[in-house]
Short mmCIF file of C-alpha atoms in Angstrom, two decimals:
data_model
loop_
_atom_site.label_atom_id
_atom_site.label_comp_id
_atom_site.label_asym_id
_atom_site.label_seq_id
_atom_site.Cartn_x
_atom_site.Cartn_y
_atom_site.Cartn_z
CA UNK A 1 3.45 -12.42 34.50
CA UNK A 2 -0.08 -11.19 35.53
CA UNK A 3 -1.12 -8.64 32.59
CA UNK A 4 -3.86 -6.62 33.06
CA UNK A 5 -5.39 -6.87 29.62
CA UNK A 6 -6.10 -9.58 26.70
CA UNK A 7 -3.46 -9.64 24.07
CA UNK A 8 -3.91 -10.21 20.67
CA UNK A 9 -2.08 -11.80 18.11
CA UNK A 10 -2.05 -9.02 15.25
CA UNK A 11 -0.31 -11.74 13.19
CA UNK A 12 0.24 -15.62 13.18
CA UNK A 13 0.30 -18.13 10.55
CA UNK A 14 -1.25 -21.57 9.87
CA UNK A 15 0.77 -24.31 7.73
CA UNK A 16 -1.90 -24.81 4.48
CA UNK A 17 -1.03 -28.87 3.61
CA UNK A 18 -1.88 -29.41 -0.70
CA UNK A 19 -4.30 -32.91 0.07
CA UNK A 20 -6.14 -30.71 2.58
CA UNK A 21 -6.80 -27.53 0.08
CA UNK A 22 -7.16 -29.64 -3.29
CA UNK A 23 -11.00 -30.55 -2.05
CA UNK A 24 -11.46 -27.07 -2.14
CA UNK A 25 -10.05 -26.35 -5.94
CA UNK A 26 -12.65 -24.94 -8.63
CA UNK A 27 -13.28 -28.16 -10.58
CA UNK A 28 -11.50 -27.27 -13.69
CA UNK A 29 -8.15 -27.48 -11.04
CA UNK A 30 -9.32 -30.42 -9.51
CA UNK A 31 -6.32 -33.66 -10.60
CA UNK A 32 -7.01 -36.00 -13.14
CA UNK A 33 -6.82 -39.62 -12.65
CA UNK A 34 -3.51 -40.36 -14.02
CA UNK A 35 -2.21 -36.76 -14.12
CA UNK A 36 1.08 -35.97 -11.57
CA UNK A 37 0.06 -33.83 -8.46
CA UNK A 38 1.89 -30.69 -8.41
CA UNK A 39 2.50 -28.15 -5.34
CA UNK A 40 -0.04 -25.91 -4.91
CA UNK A 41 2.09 -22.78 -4.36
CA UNK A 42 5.47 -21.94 -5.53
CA UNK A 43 8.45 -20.61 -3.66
CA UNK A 44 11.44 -18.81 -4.47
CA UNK A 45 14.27 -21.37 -4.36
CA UNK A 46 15.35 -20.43 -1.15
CA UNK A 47 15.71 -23.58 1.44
CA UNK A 48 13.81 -22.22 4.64
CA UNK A 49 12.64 -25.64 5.50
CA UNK A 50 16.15 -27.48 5.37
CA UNK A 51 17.30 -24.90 7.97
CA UNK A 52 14.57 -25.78 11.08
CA UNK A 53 16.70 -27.88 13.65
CA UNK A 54 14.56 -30.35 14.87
CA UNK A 55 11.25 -31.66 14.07
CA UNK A 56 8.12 -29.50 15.16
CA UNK A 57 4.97 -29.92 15.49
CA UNK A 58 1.94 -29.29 12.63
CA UNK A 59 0.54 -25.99 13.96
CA UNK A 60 -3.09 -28.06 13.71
CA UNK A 61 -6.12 -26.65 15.39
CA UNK A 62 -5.09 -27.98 18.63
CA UNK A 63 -1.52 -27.03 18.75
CA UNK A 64 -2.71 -23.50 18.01
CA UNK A 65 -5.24 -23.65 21.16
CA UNK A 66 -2.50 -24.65 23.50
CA UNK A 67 -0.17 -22.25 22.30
CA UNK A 68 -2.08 -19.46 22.87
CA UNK A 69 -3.21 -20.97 26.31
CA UNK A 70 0.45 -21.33 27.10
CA UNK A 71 0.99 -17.59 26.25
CA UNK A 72 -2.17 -16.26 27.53
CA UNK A 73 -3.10 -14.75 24.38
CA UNK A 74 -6.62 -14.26 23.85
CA UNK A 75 -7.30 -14.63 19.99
CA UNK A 76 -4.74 -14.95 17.05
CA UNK A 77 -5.23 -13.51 13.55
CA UNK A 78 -4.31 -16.20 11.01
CA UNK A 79 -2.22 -15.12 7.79
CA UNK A 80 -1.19 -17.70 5.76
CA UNK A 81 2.64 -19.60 4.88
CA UNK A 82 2.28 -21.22 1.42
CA UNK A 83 0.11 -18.83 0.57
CA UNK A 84 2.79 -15.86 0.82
CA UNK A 85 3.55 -16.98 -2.50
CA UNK A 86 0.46 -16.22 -4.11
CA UNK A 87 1.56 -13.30 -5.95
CA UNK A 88 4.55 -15.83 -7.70
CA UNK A 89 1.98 -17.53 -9.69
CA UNK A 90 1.98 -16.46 -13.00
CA UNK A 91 -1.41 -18.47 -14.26
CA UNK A 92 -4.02 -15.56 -13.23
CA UNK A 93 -7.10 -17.82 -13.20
CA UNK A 94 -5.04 -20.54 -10.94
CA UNK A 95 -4.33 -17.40 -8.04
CA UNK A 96 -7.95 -16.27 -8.33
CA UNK A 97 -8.75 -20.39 -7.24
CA UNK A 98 -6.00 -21.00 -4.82
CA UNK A 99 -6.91 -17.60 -3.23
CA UNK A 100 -10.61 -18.80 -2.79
CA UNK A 101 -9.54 -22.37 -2.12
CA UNK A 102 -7.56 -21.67 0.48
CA UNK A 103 -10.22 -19.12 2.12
CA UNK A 104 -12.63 -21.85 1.89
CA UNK A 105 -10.37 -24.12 3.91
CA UNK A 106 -9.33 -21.85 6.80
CA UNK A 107 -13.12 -20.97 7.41
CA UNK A 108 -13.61 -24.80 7.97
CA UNK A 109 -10.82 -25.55 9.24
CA UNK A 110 -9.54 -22.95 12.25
CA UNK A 111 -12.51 -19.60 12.25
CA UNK A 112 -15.61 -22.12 12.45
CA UNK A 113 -14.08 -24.13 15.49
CA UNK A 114 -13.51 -21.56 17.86
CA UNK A 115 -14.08 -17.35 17.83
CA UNK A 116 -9.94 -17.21 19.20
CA UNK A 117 -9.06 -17.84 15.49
CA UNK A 118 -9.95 -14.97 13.34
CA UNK A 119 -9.07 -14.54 9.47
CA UNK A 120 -7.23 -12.33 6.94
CA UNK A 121 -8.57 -13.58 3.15
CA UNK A 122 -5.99 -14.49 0.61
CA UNK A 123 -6.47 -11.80 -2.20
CA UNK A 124 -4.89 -12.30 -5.87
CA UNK A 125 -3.97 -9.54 -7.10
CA UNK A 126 -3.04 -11.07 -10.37
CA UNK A 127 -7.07 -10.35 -11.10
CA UNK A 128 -8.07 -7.28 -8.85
CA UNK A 129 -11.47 -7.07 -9.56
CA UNK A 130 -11.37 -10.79 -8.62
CA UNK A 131 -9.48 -10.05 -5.45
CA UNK A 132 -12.07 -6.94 -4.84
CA UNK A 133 -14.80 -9.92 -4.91
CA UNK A 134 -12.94 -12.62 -3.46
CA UNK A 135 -12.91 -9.89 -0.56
CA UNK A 136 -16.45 -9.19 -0.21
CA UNK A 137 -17.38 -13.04 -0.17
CA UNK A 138 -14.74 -13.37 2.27
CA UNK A 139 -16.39 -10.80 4.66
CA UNK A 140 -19.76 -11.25 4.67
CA UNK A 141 -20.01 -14.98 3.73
CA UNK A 142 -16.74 -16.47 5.92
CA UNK A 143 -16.41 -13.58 8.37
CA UNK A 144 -13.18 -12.67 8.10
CA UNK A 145 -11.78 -9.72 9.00
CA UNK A 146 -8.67 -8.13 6.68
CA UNK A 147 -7.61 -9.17 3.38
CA UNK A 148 -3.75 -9.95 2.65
CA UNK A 149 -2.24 -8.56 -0.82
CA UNK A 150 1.66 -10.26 -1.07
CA UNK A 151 4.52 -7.52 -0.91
CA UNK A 152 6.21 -9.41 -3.38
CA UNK A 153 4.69 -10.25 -6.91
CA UNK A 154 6.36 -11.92 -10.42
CA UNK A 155 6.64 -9.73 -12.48
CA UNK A 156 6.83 -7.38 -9.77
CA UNK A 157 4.34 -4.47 -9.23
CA UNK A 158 3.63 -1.96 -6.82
CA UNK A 159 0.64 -1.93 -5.52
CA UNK A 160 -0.05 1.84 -5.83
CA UNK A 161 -0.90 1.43 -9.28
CA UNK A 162 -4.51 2.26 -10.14
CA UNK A 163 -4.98 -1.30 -11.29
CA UNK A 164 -5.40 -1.91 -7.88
CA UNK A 165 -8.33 0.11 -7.02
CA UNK A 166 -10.91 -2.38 -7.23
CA UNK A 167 -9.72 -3.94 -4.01
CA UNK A 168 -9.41 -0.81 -1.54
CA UNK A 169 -12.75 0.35 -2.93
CA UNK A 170 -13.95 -3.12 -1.62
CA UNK A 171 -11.72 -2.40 1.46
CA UNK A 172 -14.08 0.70 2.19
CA UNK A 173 -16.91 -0.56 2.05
CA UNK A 174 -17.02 -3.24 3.62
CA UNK A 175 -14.76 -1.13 6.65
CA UNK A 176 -12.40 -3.72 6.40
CA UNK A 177 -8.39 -3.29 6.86
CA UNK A 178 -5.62 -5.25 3.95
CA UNK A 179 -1.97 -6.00 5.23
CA UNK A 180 0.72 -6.39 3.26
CA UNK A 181 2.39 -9.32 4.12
CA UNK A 182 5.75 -10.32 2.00
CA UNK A 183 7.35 -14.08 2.28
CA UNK A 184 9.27 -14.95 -1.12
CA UNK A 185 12.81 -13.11 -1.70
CA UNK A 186 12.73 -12.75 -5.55
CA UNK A 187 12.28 -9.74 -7.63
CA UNK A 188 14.01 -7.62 -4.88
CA UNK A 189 17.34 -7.23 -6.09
CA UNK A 190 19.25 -9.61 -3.78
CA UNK A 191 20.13 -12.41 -6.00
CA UNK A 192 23.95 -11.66 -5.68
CA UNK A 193 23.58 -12.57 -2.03
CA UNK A 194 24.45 -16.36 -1.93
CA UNK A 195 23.31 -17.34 1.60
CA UNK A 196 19.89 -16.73 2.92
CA UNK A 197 21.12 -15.31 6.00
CA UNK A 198 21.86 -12.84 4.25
CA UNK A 199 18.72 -12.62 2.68
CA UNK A 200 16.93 -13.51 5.39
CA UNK A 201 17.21 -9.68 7.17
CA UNK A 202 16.61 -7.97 3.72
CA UNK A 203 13.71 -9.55 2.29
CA UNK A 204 10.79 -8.49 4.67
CA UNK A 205 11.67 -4.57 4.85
CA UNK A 206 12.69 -4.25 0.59
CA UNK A 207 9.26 -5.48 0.08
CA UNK A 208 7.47 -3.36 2.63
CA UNK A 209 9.63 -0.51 1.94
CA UNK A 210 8.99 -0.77 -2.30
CA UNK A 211 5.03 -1.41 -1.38
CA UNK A 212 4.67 1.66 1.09
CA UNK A 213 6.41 3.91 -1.61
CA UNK A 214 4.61 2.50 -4.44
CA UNK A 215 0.95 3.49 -2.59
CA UNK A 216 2.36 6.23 -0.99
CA UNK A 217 3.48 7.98 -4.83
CA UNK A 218 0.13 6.37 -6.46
CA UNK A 219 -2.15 8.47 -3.87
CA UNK A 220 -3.68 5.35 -2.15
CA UNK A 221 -4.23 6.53 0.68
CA UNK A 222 -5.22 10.28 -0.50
CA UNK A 223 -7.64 8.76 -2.92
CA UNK A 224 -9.12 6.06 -0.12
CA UNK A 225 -9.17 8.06 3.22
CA UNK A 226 -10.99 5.81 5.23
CA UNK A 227 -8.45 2.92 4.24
CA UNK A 228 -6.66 0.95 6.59
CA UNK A 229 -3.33 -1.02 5.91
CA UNK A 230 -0.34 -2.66 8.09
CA UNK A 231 2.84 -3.77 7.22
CA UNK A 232 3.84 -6.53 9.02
CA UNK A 233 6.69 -8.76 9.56
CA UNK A 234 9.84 -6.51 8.93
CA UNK A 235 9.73 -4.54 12.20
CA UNK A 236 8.97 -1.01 12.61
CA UNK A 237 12.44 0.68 12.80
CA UNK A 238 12.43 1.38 8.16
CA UNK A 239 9.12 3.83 9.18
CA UNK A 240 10.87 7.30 10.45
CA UNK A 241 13.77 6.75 7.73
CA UNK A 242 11.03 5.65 5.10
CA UNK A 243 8.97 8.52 6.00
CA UNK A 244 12.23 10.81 5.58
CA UNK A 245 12.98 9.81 2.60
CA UNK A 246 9.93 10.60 1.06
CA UNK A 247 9.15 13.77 2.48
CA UNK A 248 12.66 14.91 0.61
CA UNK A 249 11.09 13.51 -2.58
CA UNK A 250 7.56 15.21 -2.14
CA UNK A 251 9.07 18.14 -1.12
CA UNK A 252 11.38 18.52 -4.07
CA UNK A 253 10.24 16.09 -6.72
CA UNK A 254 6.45 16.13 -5.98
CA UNK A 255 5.66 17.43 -9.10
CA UNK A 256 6.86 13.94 -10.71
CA UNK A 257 4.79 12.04 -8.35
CA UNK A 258 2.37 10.01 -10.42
CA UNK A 259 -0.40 11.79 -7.75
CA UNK A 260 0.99 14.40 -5.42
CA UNK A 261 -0.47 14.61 -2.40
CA UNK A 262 -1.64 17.56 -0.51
CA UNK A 263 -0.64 15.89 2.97
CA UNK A 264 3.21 15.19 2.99
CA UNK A 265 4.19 11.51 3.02
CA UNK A 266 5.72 11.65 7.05
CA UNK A 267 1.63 13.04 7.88
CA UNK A 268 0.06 10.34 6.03
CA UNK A 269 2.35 7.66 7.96
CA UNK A 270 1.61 9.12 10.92
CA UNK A 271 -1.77 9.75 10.33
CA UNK A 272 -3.13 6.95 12.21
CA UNK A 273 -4.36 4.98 9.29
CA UNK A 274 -1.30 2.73 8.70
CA UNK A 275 -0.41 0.63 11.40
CA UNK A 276 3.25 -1.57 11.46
CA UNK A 277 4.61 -4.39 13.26
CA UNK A 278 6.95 -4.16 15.57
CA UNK A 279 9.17 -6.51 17.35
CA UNK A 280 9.41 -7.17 21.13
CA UNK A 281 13.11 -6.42 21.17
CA UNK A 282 13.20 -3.90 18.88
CA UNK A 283 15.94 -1.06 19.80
CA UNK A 284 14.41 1.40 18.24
CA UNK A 285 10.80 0.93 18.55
CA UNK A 286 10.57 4.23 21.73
CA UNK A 287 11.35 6.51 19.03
CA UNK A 288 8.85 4.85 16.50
CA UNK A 289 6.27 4.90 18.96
CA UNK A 290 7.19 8.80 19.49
CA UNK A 291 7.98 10.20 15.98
CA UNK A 292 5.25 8.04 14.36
CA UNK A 293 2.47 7.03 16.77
CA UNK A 294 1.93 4.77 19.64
CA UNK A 295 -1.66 4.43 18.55
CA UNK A 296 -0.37 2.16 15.33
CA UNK A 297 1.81 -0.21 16.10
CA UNK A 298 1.10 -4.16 16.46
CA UNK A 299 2.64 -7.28 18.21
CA UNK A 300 2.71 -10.12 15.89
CA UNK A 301 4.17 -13.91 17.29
CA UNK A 302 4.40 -15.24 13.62
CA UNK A 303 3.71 -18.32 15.57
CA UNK A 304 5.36 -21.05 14.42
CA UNK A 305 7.37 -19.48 11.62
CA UNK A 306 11.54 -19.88 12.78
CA UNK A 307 11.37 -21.12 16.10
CA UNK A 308 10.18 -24.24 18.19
CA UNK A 309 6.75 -23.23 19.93
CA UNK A 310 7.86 -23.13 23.11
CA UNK A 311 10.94 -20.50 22.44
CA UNK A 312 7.88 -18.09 22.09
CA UNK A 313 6.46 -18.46 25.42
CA UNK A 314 8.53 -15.27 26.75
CA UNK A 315 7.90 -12.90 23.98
CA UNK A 316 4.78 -10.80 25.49
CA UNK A 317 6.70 -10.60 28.69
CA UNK A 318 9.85 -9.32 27.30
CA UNK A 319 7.67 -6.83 25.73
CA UNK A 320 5.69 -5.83 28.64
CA UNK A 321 8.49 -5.71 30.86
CA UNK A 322 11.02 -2.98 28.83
CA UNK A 323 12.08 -0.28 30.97
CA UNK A 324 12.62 1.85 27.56
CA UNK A 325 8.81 2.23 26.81
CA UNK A 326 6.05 4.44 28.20
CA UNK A 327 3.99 2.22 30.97
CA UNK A 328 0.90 2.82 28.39
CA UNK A 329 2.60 1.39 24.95
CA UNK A 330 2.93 -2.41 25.88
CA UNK A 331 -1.24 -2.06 26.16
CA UNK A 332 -1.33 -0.63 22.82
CA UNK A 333 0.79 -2.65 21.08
CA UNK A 334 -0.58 -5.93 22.66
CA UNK A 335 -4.17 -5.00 22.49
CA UNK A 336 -5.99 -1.80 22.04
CA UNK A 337 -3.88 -1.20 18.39
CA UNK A 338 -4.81 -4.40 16.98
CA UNK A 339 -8.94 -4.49 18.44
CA UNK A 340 -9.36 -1.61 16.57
CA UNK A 341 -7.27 -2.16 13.23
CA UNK A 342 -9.35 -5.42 12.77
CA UNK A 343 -12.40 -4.18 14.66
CA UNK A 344 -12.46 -6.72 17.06
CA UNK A 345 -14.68 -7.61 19.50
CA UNK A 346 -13.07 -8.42 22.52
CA UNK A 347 -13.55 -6.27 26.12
CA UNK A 348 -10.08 -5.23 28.48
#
């Protein structure tokens, strides 16, 4: 299909390898000779791997370029896979290295070969302040363009707490947006749920869902106006209900609210600061786009997370073709929403 405008990928992911990052370890986590090599990251237990039907493709450099050739998508923002998991690890120093390890390796890797890979940086937020730095280096020494705080942490936390401040002051100031981005299904509540396809449609949304409340209660986005943050990767369909739900527990509760806002939690959703993914089949997405704002949601491929590359060559079409959506919102979604959440440079 002919499309009028570039699209960009709000959110796709790379495949980190541990011989490829380990070169890129402080020293002191560098391996000894004669010490076992561990993986890098850790995951929850569940067997995502196991399930993939066939063998694919490494999503390399080059596979990357000719999917998004294929799909006639014009850049892709790169999140990372193992390094969902970076909120798991429990040693606070180790995070604070994988974290710049691993932003160290995409720079040389995929955002210094060609300007259609852009970057989110890894943040720990095991050591905010370290995160809040980790950011800034990110930014102005790598050229990245977000920073990614996991929706899913062990112990879990919420990342409205004030101990989090250091890193959306960063945010600020540098004019730079953070997604939260979950992976792992632990800490959630859904260990009584034997089979991950049933954990499979939970995971995402608990975590985005427990993270939104968490900032929303805490005042994050009261106390940092200018702050911009997307939720990604559990559709958009949880925002109106979400939004519902707390605007019954500001209106009667707010006075337990750790800091109540002045703006009700349904205007700050709205407000055009947070921005969501949604999917290209999603049911309800006309009345997301209507009762929260067609200005702020995304199109993410999560290229090549659960499918075969090629099963995502019909995606943008699908998208662009509903007869359910205003002729403006495919544009939005596809493009002008993500240019300016990232602050892209890109013409259409």
């Amino acid at each position: 299909m002919k499309r009028s405008f570039p699209v960009i990928d709000a959110d796709g992911h790379i495949l980190e390898r541990d011989h490829e990052l380990r070169e890129y370890l402080p020293p002191e986590f560098r391996a000894l000779p004669g010490k076992r090599q561990y993986p890098l990251f850790a995951w929850d237990g569940w067997a995502r791997g196991a399930l993939t039907p066939r063998q694919r493709e490494h999503p390399s450099v080059d596979l990357w370029r000719r999917f998004l050739d294929a799909t006639e998508i014009a850049l892709t923002v790169l999140y990372p896979n193992e390094g969902l998991n970076i909120g798991l690890q429990r040693d606070r120093d180790w995070a604070v290295g994988l974290a710049h390890a691993y932003n160290d390796w995409l720079h040389h890797d995929f955002l210094s070969v060609s300007p259609r890979f852009q970057g989110v940086a890894l943040l720990a937020p095991q050591q905010p302040v370290e995160a809040a730095k980790e950011l800034d280096r990110a930014v102005r020494e790598l050229g990245m363009v977000a920073g990614m705080l996991p929706g899913v942490m062990s112990p879990m936390r919420g990342l409205g707490l004030f101990e989090f401040d250091p890193i959306y002051a960063m945010a600020e100031t540098l004019d730079v947006p953070l997604a939260v981005h979950s992976g792992p299904a632990v800490e959630l509540g859904l260990d009584h749920i034997q089979s991950f396809a049933g954990v499979y449609p939970l995971s995402h949304p608990f975590a985005q869902m427990q993270q939104l409340t968490s900032m929303m209660i805490y005042g994050v986005f009261e106390r940092f106006p200018k702050l911009r943050v997307a939720f990604l990767e559990s559709g958009c369909g949880w925002v109106p209900y979400l939004a519902d739900r707390l605007d019954e527990s500001w209106e009667h509760r707010r006075q337990r609210w750790p800091y109540p806002t002045k703006q009700s939690p349904s205007q700050i959703i709205a407000g055009g600061n947070l921005f969501y993914a949604c999917d290209r089949d999603e049911k309800t997405l006309p009345t997301v786009a209507h009762l929260i704002g067609a200005d702020q949601l995304l199109w993410a491929s999560d290229f090549p997370h659960e499918r075969p590359w090629d099963e995502f060559s019909g995606d943008i079409d699908t998208l662009v073709s509903r007869k359910d959506l205003p002729e403006s919102l495919p544009r939005k979604i596809l493009f002008e929403n993500p240019r300016r959440f990232y602050k892209l440079i890109l013409d259409g």
